[in-house]
């Protein structure tokens, strides 16, 4: 989620058996939309042994995320090979690994997918030789932003005694339910929760809303629920929720506690099970249903 560092790795392997290996190896990387080199740290180019591999920017560009980089020839071995040795099952010298960290933006949308695409632009059989890449060889990699979660609990019932436990209710008794929404760091857009009560229950209100970290979590649309279907359908519109806290050890939650009453209707007889089901939606995510 927002503020985290996602580590990407680009692996270039010379699988050829030419005696002098691969020269003029050029690689570039396209960052996810909205990100620039300013969001990147800890770029490192190494071979399969872990040894650092020198590289230069291609064509006077700004580097890996612009026109790309070229691995410096010759390689580390004594013979005049390219930056990547011929294929070897165990040496690791035929492999280059480019790693970097991408810091995810504070405005990261929940459930969004960040995709970058690396490209092999060039390699040759000798220094300054013919480029064997007819068209860039590309491969994408992605990271998915965290999604909100929803939990529902029965907080309690109005009457509790030896004949009527907290898990039981009689006609006219009030039951308190609670929805707990845990939000990821970043922005969760257009959050809506629809709670559907069984026919033997009806909302009486009011809702008590609690924000676990009001200094860091802001909502654009938390209002009283829209009540329809004779009190059996509650629609909570929370709008956009922004969690600016970057401490992964402290989850932020929004809780909605609300009372419902057991109705005096024909279906409410002894041992009847009464339930409710809440469904949460938000921009870019798959709906979540809890019962």
PDB file of C-alpha atoms in Angstrom:
ATOM      1  CA  UNK A   1       0.000   0.000   0.000  1.00  0.00           C
ATOM      2  CA  UNK A   2       0.967   3.672  -0.103  1.00  0.00           C
ATOM      3  CA  UNK A   3       4.479   4.460   1.075  1.00  0.00           C
ATOM      4  CA  UNK A   4       5.723   0.902   0.646  1.00  0.00           C
ATOM      5  CA  UNK A   5       8.664   0.058  -1.585  1.00  0.00           C
ATOM      6  CA  UNK A   6       8.051  -2.470  -4.367  1.00  0.00           C
ATOM      7  CA  UNK A   7      11.212  -4.160  -5.594  1.00  0.00           C
ATOM      8  CA  UNK A   8      11.446  -5.006  -9.276  1.00  0.00           C
ATOM      9  CA  UNK A   9      14.108  -7.224 -10.868  1.00  0.00           C
ATOM     10  CA  UNK A  10      15.020  -7.372 -14.563  1.00  0.00           C
ATOM     11  CA  UNK A  11      16.937 -10.502 -15.507  1.00  0.00           C
ATOM     12  CA  UNK A  12      18.831 -10.682 -18.795  1.00  0.00           C
ATOM     13  CA  UNK A  13      20.326 -14.061 -19.676  1.00  0.00           C
ATOM     14  CA  UNK A  14      22.643 -14.887 -22.526  1.00  0.00           C
ATOM     15  CA  UNK A  15      21.598 -18.378 -23.612  1.00  0.00           C
ATOM     16  CA  UNK A  16      23.887 -18.330 -26.639  1.00  0.00           C
ATOM     17  CA  UNK A  17      27.103 -20.312 -26.962  1.00  0.00           C
ATOM     18  CA  UNK A  18      29.176 -17.861 -29.008  1.00  0.00           C
ATOM     19  CA  UNK A  19      32.770 -17.903 -27.730  1.00  0.00           C
ATOM     20  CA  UNK A  20      32.879 -14.188 -26.937  1.00  0.00           C
ATOM     21  CA  UNK A  21      29.494 -13.833 -25.314  1.00  0.00           C
ATOM     22  CA  UNK A  22      27.088 -10.889 -25.774  1.00  0.00           C
ATOM     23  CA  UNK A  23      28.236  -7.327 -26.441  1.00  0.00           C
ATOM     24  CA  UNK A  24      26.407  -3.974 -26.525  1.00  0.00           C
ATOM     25  CA  UNK A  25      23.602  -5.259 -24.284  1.00  0.00           C
ATOM     26  CA  UNK A  26      21.000  -2.491 -23.921  1.00  0.00           C
ATOM     27  CA  UNK A  27      18.015  -2.598 -21.561  1.00  0.00           C
ATOM     28  CA  UNK A  28      15.314  -0.082 -20.671  1.00  0.00           C
ATOM     29  CA  UNK A  29      12.343  -0.101 -18.329  1.00  0.00           C
ATOM     30  CA  UNK A  30       8.979   1.687 -18.503  1.00  0.00           C
ATOM     31  CA  UNK A  31       7.705   2.580 -15.027  1.00  0.00           C
ATOM     32  CA  UNK A  32       4.013   2.291 -14.131  1.00  0.00           C
ATOM     33  CA  UNK A  33       1.835   5.185 -15.244  1.00  0.00           C
ATOM     34  CA  UNK A  34       2.322   8.250 -13.061  1.00  0.00           C
ATOM     35  CA  UNK A  35       5.757   7.252 -11.756  1.00  0.00           C
ATOM     36  CA  UNK A  36       9.133   8.735 -12.636  1.00  0.00           C
ATOM     37  CA  UNK A  37      12.775   8.091 -11.838  1.00  0.00           C
ATOM     38  CA  UNK A  38      12.320  10.365  -8.800  1.00  0.00           C
ATOM     39  CA  UNK A  39      10.245   7.576  -7.219  1.00  0.00           C
ATOM     40  CA  UNK A  40      13.072   5.048  -7.674  1.00  0.00           C
ATOM     41  CA  UNK A  41      15.919   4.181  -5.332  1.00  0.00           C
ATOM     42  CA  UNK A  42      18.622   1.539  -4.900  1.00  0.00           C
ATOM     43  CA  UNK A  43      19.254   0.775  -8.579  1.00  0.00           C
ATOM     44  CA  UNK A  44      21.818  -1.983  -8.866  1.00  0.00           C
ATOM     45  CA  UNK A  45      23.219  -3.926 -11.818  1.00  0.00           C
ATOM     46  CA  UNK A  46      24.961  -7.205 -11.001  1.00  0.00           C
ATOM     47  CA  UNK A  47      25.792 -10.502 -12.653  1.00  0.00           C
ATOM     48  CA  UNK A  48      24.659 -13.916 -11.507  1.00  0.00           C
ATOM     49  CA  UNK A  49      27.515 -14.110  -9.006  1.00  0.00           C
ATOM     50  CA  UNK A  50      26.426 -10.883  -7.324  1.00  0.00           C
ATOM     51  CA  UNK A  51      29.337  -8.850  -8.717  1.00  0.00           C
ATOM     52  CA  UNK A  52      28.503  -5.310  -9.804  1.00  0.00           C
ATOM     53  CA  UNK A  53      28.318  -4.786 -13.587  1.00  0.00           C
ATOM     54  CA  UNK A  54      29.216  -1.367 -14.958  1.00  0.00           C
ATOM     55  CA  UNK A  55      26.746   0.348 -17.268  1.00  0.00           C
ATOM     56  CA  UNK A  56      26.332   3.635 -19.123  1.00  0.00           C
ATOM     57  CA  UNK A  57      23.285   5.583 -20.284  1.00  0.00           C
ATOM     58  CA  UNK A  58      22.239   4.980 -23.879  1.00  0.00           C
ATOM     59  CA  UNK A  59      22.411   7.867 -26.345  1.00  0.00           C
ATOM     60  CA  UNK A  60      22.983  10.574 -23.781  1.00  0.00           C
ATOM     61  CA  UNK A  61      19.664   9.781 -22.132  1.00  0.00           C
ATOM     62  CA  UNK A  62      18.789   9.846 -18.451  1.00  0.00           C
ATOM     63  CA  UNK A  63      19.250   6.133 -17.872  1.00  0.00           C
ATOM     64  CA  UNK A  64      17.216   2.963 -17.407  1.00  0.00           C
ATOM     65  CA  UNK A  65      13.843   4.717 -17.423  1.00  0.00           C
ATOM     66  CA  UNK A  66      14.600   6.944 -20.423  1.00  0.00           C
ATOM     67  CA  UNK A  67      16.585   5.597 -23.385  1.00  0.00           C
ATOM     68  CA  UNK A  68      17.971   2.715 -21.357  1.00  0.00           C
ATOM     69  CA  UNK A  69      21.388   1.558 -20.178  1.00  0.00           C
ATOM     70  CA  UNK A  70      24.142  -0.421 -21.889  1.00  0.00           C
ATOM     71  CA  UNK A  71      26.215  -2.980 -20.002  1.00  0.00           C
ATOM     72  CA  UNK A  72      29.871  -2.066 -20.277  1.00  0.00           C
ATOM     73  CA  UNK A  73      32.129  -4.299 -22.428  1.00  0.00           C
ATOM     74  CA  UNK A  74      34.342  -6.207 -21.907  1.00  0.00           C
ATOM     75  CA  UNK A  75      33.172  -8.281 -18.998  1.00  0.00           C
ATOM     76  CA  UNK A  76      35.105  -9.162 -15.863  1.00  0.00           C
ATOM     77  CA  UNK A  77      36.801 -12.267 -17.230  1.00  0.00           C
ATOM     78  CA  UNK A  78      40.299 -12.242 -18.656  1.00  0.00           C
ATOM     79  CA  UNK A  79      39.281 -13.176 -22.205  1.00  0.00           C
ATOM     80  CA  UNK A  80      37.790 -10.384 -24.360  1.00  0.00           C
ATOM     81  CA  UNK A  81      34.131 -11.299 -23.904  1.00  0.00           C
ATOM     82  CA  UNK A  82      31.153  -9.056 -23.893  1.00  0.00           C
ATOM     83  CA  UNK A  83      29.449  -7.921 -20.707  1.00  0.00           C
ATOM     84  CA  UNK A  84      27.662 -11.281 -20.625  1.00  0.00           C
ATOM     85  CA  UNK A  85      29.668 -14.469 -20.979  1.00  0.00           C
ATOM     86  CA  UNK A  86      28.564 -17.379 -23.167  1.00  0.00           C
ATOM     87  CA  UNK A  87      25.931 -19.602 -21.604  1.00  0.00           C
ATOM     88  CA  UNK A  88      27.153 -21.546 -18.601  1.00  0.00           C
ATOM     89  CA  UNK A  89      24.946 -23.692 -16.402  1.00  0.00           C
ATOM     90  CA  UNK A  90      26.727 -22.688 -13.210  1.00  0.00           C
ATOM     91  CA  UNK A  91      29.032 -19.655 -13.525  1.00  0.00           C
ATOM     92  CA  UNK A  92      26.356 -16.908 -13.385  1.00  0.00           C
ATOM     93  CA  UNK A  93      28.492 -14.679 -15.605  1.00  0.00           C
ATOM     94  CA  UNK A  94      26.034 -15.005 -18.504  1.00  0.00           C
ATOM     95  CA  UNK A  95      23.299 -13.286 -16.474  1.00  0.00           C
ATOM     96  CA  UNK A  96      22.666  -9.642 -15.570  1.00  0.00           C
ATOM     97  CA  UNK A  97      20.206  -8.733 -12.804  1.00  0.00           C
ATOM     98  CA  UNK A  98      18.968  -5.139 -12.575  1.00  0.00           C
ATOM     99  CA  UNK A  99      17.061  -4.369  -9.368  1.00  0.00           C
ATOM    100  CA  UNK A 100      15.464  -1.228  -7.982  1.00  0.00           C
ATOM    101  CA  UNK A 101      12.907  -0.094  -5.410  1.00  0.00           C
ATOM    102  CA  UNK A 102       9.825   1.887  -6.385  1.00  0.00           C
ATOM    103  CA  UNK A 103       8.199   3.934  -3.600  1.00  0.00           C
ATOM    104  CA  UNK A 104       4.421   3.775  -3.985  1.00  0.00           C
ATOM    105  CA  UNK A 105       2.701   7.147  -3.978  1.00  0.00           C
ATOM    106  CA  UNK A 106       0.586   8.479  -1.117  1.00  0.00           C
ATOM    107  CA  UNK A 107      -2.316   8.735  -3.581  1.00  0.00           C
ATOM    108  CA  UNK A 108      -2.103   5.035  -4.514  1.00  0.00           C
ATOM    109  CA  UNK A 109      -5.634   3.787  -5.352  1.00  0.00           C
ATOM    110  CA  UNK A 110      -6.689   0.683  -3.439  1.00  0.00           C
ATOM    111  CA  UNK A 111      -6.746  -2.494  -5.582  1.00  0.00           C
ATOM    112  CA  UNK A 112      -4.945  -0.795  -8.478  1.00  0.00           C
ATOM    113  CA  UNK A 113      -2.383  -2.726 -10.522  1.00  0.00           C
ATOM    114  CA  UNK A 114       0.989  -1.115 -11.223  1.00  0.00           C
ATOM    115  CA  UNK A 115       2.646  -2.633 -14.274  1.00  0.00           C
ATOM    116  CA  UNK A 116       6.044  -1.860 -15.681  1.00  0.00           C
ATOM    117  CA  UNK A 117       7.591  -3.328 -18.808  1.00  0.00           C
ATOM    118  CA  UNK A 118      11.259  -3.999 -19.378  1.00  0.00           C
ATOM    119  CA  UNK A 119      12.763  -4.237 -22.853  1.00  0.00           C
ATOM    120  CA  UNK A 120      15.919  -5.762 -24.279  1.00  0.00           C
ATOM    121  CA  UNK A 121      16.846  -3.307 -27.040  1.00  0.00           C
ATOM    122  CA  UNK A 122      20.136  -4.607 -28.365  1.00  0.00           C
ATOM    123  CA  UNK A 123      22.889  -7.164 -28.181  1.00  0.00           C
ATOM    124  CA  UNK A 124      25.627  -8.159 -30.614  1.00  0.00           C
ATOM    125  CA  UNK A 125      28.172 -10.941 -31.150  1.00  0.00           C
ATOM    126  CA  UNK A 126      31.098  -8.496 -31.065  1.00  0.00           C
ATOM    127  CA  UNK A 127      31.798  -4.934 -30.027  1.00  0.00           C
ATOM    128  CA  UNK A 128      29.795  -2.600 -32.290  1.00  0.00           C
ATOM    129  CA  UNK A 129      28.431  -5.556 -34.226  1.00  0.00           C
ATOM    130  CA  UNK A 130      25.039  -6.156 -35.813  1.00  0.00           C
ATOM    131  CA  UNK A 131      22.109  -5.853 -33.444  1.00  0.00           C
ATOM    132  CA  UNK A 132      20.487  -9.276 -33.103  1.00  0.00           C
ATOM    133  CA  UNK A 133      17.276  -7.807 -31.645  1.00  0.00           C
ATOM    134  CA  UNK A 134      14.969  -7.243 -34.614  1.00  0.00           C
ATOM    135  CA  UNK A 135      12.255  -5.832 -32.352  1.00  0.00           C
ATOM    136  CA  UNK A 136      12.543  -5.103 -28.611  1.00  0.00           C
ATOM    137  CA  UNK A 137      12.024  -8.171 -26.435  1.00  0.00           C
ATOM    138  CA  UNK A 138       9.647  -7.138 -23.648  1.00  0.00           C
ATOM    139  CA  UNK A 139       8.304  -8.583 -20.433  1.00  0.00           C
ATOM    140  CA  UNK A 140       5.896  -6.989 -17.919  1.00  0.00           C
ATOM    141  CA  UNK A 141       5.759  -7.286 -14.149  1.00  0.00           C
ATOM    142  CA  UNK A 142       3.100  -5.918 -11.847  1.00  0.00           C
ATOM    143  CA  UNK A 143       2.264  -5.284  -8.214  1.00  0.00           C
ATOM    144  CA  UNK A 144      -1.292  -4.995  -6.897  1.00  0.00           C
ATOM    145  CA  UNK A 145      -2.220  -2.407  -4.281  1.00  0.00           C
ATOM    146  CA  UNK A 146      -3.873  -3.643  -1.102  1.00  0.00           C
ATOM    147  CA  UNK A 147      -7.668  -3.726  -0.894  1.00  0.00           C
ATOM    148  CA  UNK A 148      -9.984  -2.772   1.963  1.00  0.00           C
ATOM    149  CA  UNK A 149     -11.542  -5.522   4.063  1.00  0.00           C
ATOM    150  CA  UNK A 150     -14.915  -5.750   5.775  1.00  0.00           C
ATOM    151  CA  UNK A 151     -16.023  -7.702   8.833  1.00  0.00           C
ATOM    152  CA  UNK A 152     -19.437  -7.891  10.525  1.00  0.00           C
ATOM    153  CA  UNK A 153     -20.134  -8.872  14.117  1.00  0.00           C
ATOM    154  CA  UNK A 154     -23.063  -8.999  16.469  1.00  0.00           C
ATOM    155  CA  UNK A 155     -22.049  -6.710  19.306  1.00  0.00           C
ATOM    156  CA  UNK A 156     -24.846  -7.776  21.603  1.00  0.00           C
ATOM    157  CA  UNK A 157     -28.542  -8.155  22.300  1.00  0.00           C
ATOM    158  CA  UNK A 158     -30.724  -6.101  24.598  1.00  0.00           C
ATOM    159  CA  UNK A 159     -31.836  -8.863  26.954  1.00  0.00           C
ATOM    160  CA  UNK A 160     -29.468 -11.479  28.351  1.00  0.00           C
ATOM    161  CA  UNK A 161     -30.433 -14.018  30.992  1.00  0.00           C
ATOM    162  CA  UNK A 162     -30.510 -17.771  31.571  1.00  0.00           C
ATOM    163  CA  UNK A 163     -33.447 -18.130  29.183  1.00  0.00           C
ATOM    164  CA  UNK A 164     -32.277 -15.670  26.527  1.00  0.00           C
ATOM    165  CA  UNK A 165     -28.557 -15.676  25.732  1.00  0.00           C
ATOM    166  CA  UNK A 166     -26.623 -13.017  23.817  1.00  0.00           C
ATOM    167  CA  UNK A 167     -27.064 -15.140  20.691  1.00  0.00           C
ATOM    168  CA  UNK A 168     -30.860 -15.183  21.068  1.00  0.00           C
ATOM    169  CA  UNK A 169     -33.516 -12.499  20.786  1.00  0.00           C
ATOM    170  CA  UNK A 170     -37.244 -12.234  21.334  1.00  0.00           C
ATOM    171  CA  UNK A 171     -39.817 -10.110  19.525  1.00  0.00           C
ATOM    172  CA  UNK A 172     -39.212  -6.447  20.301  1.00  0.00           C
ATOM    173  CA  UNK A 173     -35.628  -7.008  21.411  1.00  0.00           C
ATOM    174  CA  UNK A 174     -32.904  -4.791  19.993  1.00  0.00           C
ATOM    175  CA  UNK A 175     -29.764  -6.350  18.449  1.00  0.00           C
ATOM    176  CA  UNK A 176     -26.638  -4.283  17.770  1.00  0.00           C
ATOM    177  CA  UNK A 177     -24.528  -5.139  14.738  1.00  0.00           C
ATOM    178  CA  UNK A 178     -21.166  -3.673  13.830  1.00  0.00           C
ATOM    179  CA  UNK A 179     -19.411  -3.341  10.479  1.00  0.00           C
ATOM    180  CA  UNK A 180     -15.632  -2.904  10.607  1.00  0.00           C
ATOM    181  CA  UNK A 181     -13.946  -1.552   7.486  1.00  0.00           C
ATOM    182  CA  UNK A 182     -10.143  -1.796   7.443  1.00  0.00           C
ATOM    183  CA  UNK A 183      -8.682   0.607   4.894  1.00  0.00           C
ATOM    184  CA  UNK A 184      -5.289   0.341   3.214  1.00  0.00           C
ATOM    185  CA  UNK A 185      -2.882   3.260   3.085  1.00  0.00           C
ATOM    186  CA  UNK A 186      -3.617   5.437   0.074  1.00  0.00           C
ATOM    187  CA  UNK A 187      -7.024   6.217  -1.418  1.00  0.00           C
ATOM    188  CA  UNK A 188     -10.012   3.869  -1.483  1.00  0.00           C
ATOM    189  CA  UNK A 189     -12.489   5.474  -3.850  1.00  0.00           C
ATOM    190  CA  UNK A 190     -16.288   5.710  -3.712  1.00  0.00           C
ATOM    191  CA  UNK A 191     -16.818   3.261  -0.850  1.00  0.00           C
ATOM    192  CA  UNK A 192     -20.383   2.000  -0.440  1.00  0.00           C
ATOM    193  CA  UNK A 193     -21.769  -0.660   1.905  1.00  0.00           C
ATOM    194  CA  UNK A 194     -25.239  -2.142   1.472  1.00  0.00           C
ATOM    195  CA  UNK A 195     -26.505  -4.122   4.470  1.00  0.00           C
ATOM    196  CA  UNK A 196     -29.552  -6.332   3.884  1.00  0.00           C
ATOM    197  CA  UNK A 197     -31.480  -7.566   6.921  1.00  0.00           C
ATOM    198  CA  UNK A 198     -33.711 -10.628   6.979  1.00  0.00           C
ATOM    199  CA  UNK A 199     -37.456  -9.998   6.848  1.00  0.00           C
ATOM    200  CA  UNK A 200     -37.838 -10.458  10.604  1.00  0.00           C
ATOM    201  CA  UNK A 201     -35.527  -7.529  11.408  1.00  0.00           C
ATOM    202  CA  UNK A 202     -35.693  -3.773  10.846  1.00  0.00           C
ATOM    203  CA  UNK A 203     -33.279  -0.894  11.401  1.00  0.00           C
ATOM    204  CA  UNK A 204     -34.075   1.489  14.252  1.00  0.00           C
ATOM    205  CA  UNK A 205     -30.849   3.500  14.461  1.00  0.00           C
ATOM    206  CA  UNK A 206     -28.968   5.599  15.073  1.00  0.00           C
ATOM    207  CA  UNK A 207     -25.583   4.585  13.657  1.00  0.00           C
ATOM    208  CA  UNK A 208     -22.513   5.184  15.793  1.00  0.00           C
ATOM    209  CA  UNK A 209     -19.482   5.678  13.559  1.00  0.00           C
ATOM    210  CA  UNK A 210     -15.914   5.463  14.902  1.00  0.00           C
ATOM    211  CA  UNK A 211     -12.775   6.458  13.029  1.00  0.00           C
ATOM    212  CA  UNK A 212      -9.738   4.771  14.610  1.00  0.00           C
ATOM    213  CA  UNK A 213      -7.367   7.501  13.403  1.00  0.00           C
ATOM    214  CA  UNK A 214      -9.224  10.675  12.575  1.00  0.00           C
ATOM    215  CA  UNK A 215      -5.972  12.598  12.251  1.00  0.00           C
ATOM    216  CA  UNK A 216      -4.819  10.428   9.345  1.00  0.00           C
ATOM    217  CA  UNK A 217      -7.997   8.984   7.832  1.00  0.00           C
ATOM    218  CA  UNK A 218     -10.469  11.252   6.055  1.00  0.00           C
ATOM    219  CA  UNK A 219     -13.815  10.439   4.437  1.00  0.00           C
ATOM    220  CA  UNK A 220     -15.733  12.517   1.931  1.00  0.00           C
ATOM    221  CA  UNK A 221     -19.203  11.053   2.345  1.00  0.00           C
ATOM    222  CA  UNK A 222     -19.999   9.454   5.702  1.00  0.00           C
ATOM    223  CA  UNK A 223     -23.624  10.319   6.472  1.00  0.00           C
ATOM    224  CA  UNK A 224     -26.615   8.546   7.985  1.00  0.00           C
ATOM    225  CA  UNK A 225     -27.539   5.451   5.961  1.00  0.00           C
ATOM    226  CA  UNK A 226     -30.259   5.536   3.349  1.00  0.00           C
ATOM    227  CA  UNK A 227     -32.941   3.195   4.718  1.00  0.00           C
ATOM    228  CA  UNK A 228     -35.285   1.421   2.292  1.00  0.00           C
ATOM    229  CA  UNK A 229     -37.335  -1.769   2.011  1.00  0.00           C
ATOM    230  CA  UNK A 230     -39.219  -1.191   5.294  1.00  0.00           C
ATOM    231  CA  UNK A 231     -36.022  -0.797   7.267  1.00  0.00           C
ATOM    232  CA  UNK A 232     -34.383  -3.933   5.912  1.00  0.00           C
ATOM    233  CA  UNK A 233     -31.876  -2.352   3.498  1.00  0.00           C
ATOM    234  CA  UNK A 234     -29.249   0.106   4.709  1.00  0.00           C
ATOM    235  CA  UNK A 235     -26.950   1.896   2.282  1.00  0.00           C
ATOM    236  CA  UNK A 236     -23.861   3.549   3.759  1.00  0.00           C
ATOM    237  CA  UNK A 237     -22.055   5.934   1.398  1.00  0.00           C
ATOM    238  CA  UNK A 238     -18.574   6.710   2.703  1.00  0.00           C
ATOM    239  CA  UNK A 239     -17.205   8.366  -0.429  1.00  0.00           C
ATOM    240  CA  UNK A 240     -13.440   8.462  -0.947  1.00  0.00           C
ATOM    241  CA  UNK A 241     -11.404   7.322   2.063  1.00  0.00           C
ATOM    242  CA  UNK A 242      -7.823   8.591   2.312  1.00  0.00           C
ATOM    243  CA  UNK A 243      -5.429   6.930   4.750  1.00  0.00           C
ATOM    244  CA  UNK A 244      -2.308   9.059   5.074  1.00  0.00           C
ATOM    245  CA  UNK A 245      -0.675   6.940   7.777  1.00  0.00           C
ATOM    246  CA  UNK A 246       2.309   5.019   6.399  1.00  0.00           C
ATOM    247  CA  UNK A 247       2.843   2.837   9.478  1.00  0.00           C
ATOM    248  CA  UNK A 248       2.090  -0.714   8.367  1.00  0.00           C
ATOM    249  CA  UNK A 249       1.967  -1.874  11.982  1.00  0.00           C
ATOM    250  CA  UNK A 250      -1.127   0.202  12.747  1.00  0.00           C
ATOM    251  CA  UNK A 251      -4.211  -0.692  10.673  1.00  0.00           C
ATOM    252  CA  UNK A 252      -6.840   2.023  10.305  1.00  0.00           C
ATOM    253  CA  UNK A 253     -10.509   1.132  10.693  1.00  0.00           C
ATOM    254  CA  UNK A 254     -13.940   2.677  10.310  1.00  0.00           C
ATOM    255  CA  UNK A 255     -16.618   1.017  12.448  1.00  0.00           C
ATOM    256  CA  UNK A 256     -20.362   1.402  12.040  1.00  0.00           C
ATOM    257  CA  UNK A 257     -22.481   0.135  14.940  1.00  0.00           C
ATOM    258  CA  UNK A 258     -26.261   0.172  14.503  1.00  0.00           C
ATOM    259  CA  UNK A 259     -29.303  -1.280  16.302  1.00  0.00           C
ATOM    260  CA  UNK A 260     -32.061  -3.343  14.690  1.00  0.00           C
ATOM    261  CA  UNK A 261     -35.239  -4.685  16.225  1.00  0.00           C
ATOM    262  CA  UNK A 262     -36.839  -8.118  16.077  1.00  0.00           C
ATOM    263  CA  UNK A 263     -40.238  -7.617  14.444  1.00  0.00           C
ATOM    264  CA  UNK A 264     -43.564  -8.983  15.568  1.00  0.00           C
ATOM    265  CA  UNK A 265     -44.268 -10.889  12.341  1.00  0.00           C
ATOM    266  CA  UNK A 266     -45.589 -14.350  11.583  1.00  0.00           C
ATOM    267  CA  UNK A 267     -42.200 -15.698  10.558  1.00  0.00           C
ATOM    268  CA  UNK A 268     -40.528 -14.929  13.864  1.00  0.00           C
ATOM    269  CA  UNK A 269     -41.205 -18.133  15.760  1.00  0.00           C
ATOM    270  CA  UNK A 270     -38.979 -20.133  18.088  1.00  0.00           C
ATOM    271  CA  UNK A 271     -35.636 -21.250  16.582  1.00  0.00           C
ATOM    272  CA  UNK A 272     -35.992 -19.019  13.504  1.00  0.00           C
ATOM    273  CA  UNK A 273     -32.555 -17.923  12.290  1.00  0.00           C
ATOM    274  CA  UNK A 274     -32.319 -14.195  11.473  1.00  0.00           C
ATOM    275  CA  UNK A 275     -29.334 -12.937   9.562  1.00  0.00           C
ATOM    276  CA  UNK A 276     -28.012  -9.985   7.646  1.00  0.00           C
ATOM    277  CA  UNK A 277     -25.531  -9.641   4.830  1.00  0.00           C
ATOM    278  CA  UNK A 278     -23.335  -6.648   3.986  1.00  0.00           C
ATOM    279  CA  UNK A 279     -21.777  -6.006   0.574  1.00  0.00           C
ATOM    280  CA  UNK A 280     -18.989  -3.452   0.095  1.00  0.00           C
ATOM    281  CA  UNK A 281     -17.954  -1.916  -3.216  1.00  0.00           C
ATOM    282  CA  UNK A 282     -15.237   0.597  -4.134  1.00  0.00           C
ATOM    283  CA  UNK A 283     -13.592   1.935  -7.255  1.00  0.00           C
ATOM    284  CA  UNK A 284     -11.423  -0.645  -9.022  1.00  0.00           C
ATOM    285  CA  UNK A 285     -12.027  -3.519  -6.611  1.00  0.00           C
ATOM    286  CA  UNK A 286     -14.081  -6.698  -6.558  1.00  0.00           C
ATOM    287  CA  UNK A 287     -17.120  -6.473  -4.214  1.00  0.00           C
ATOM    288  CA  UNK A 288     -16.790  -8.078  -0.777  1.00  0.00           C
ATOM    289  CA  UNK A 289     -19.735  -9.716   0.981  1.00  0.00           C
ATOM    290  CA  UNK A 290     -19.855 -10.676   4.669  1.00  0.00           C
ATOM    291  CA  UNK A 291     -22.682 -12.335   6.605  1.00  0.00           C
TER     292      UNK A 291
END
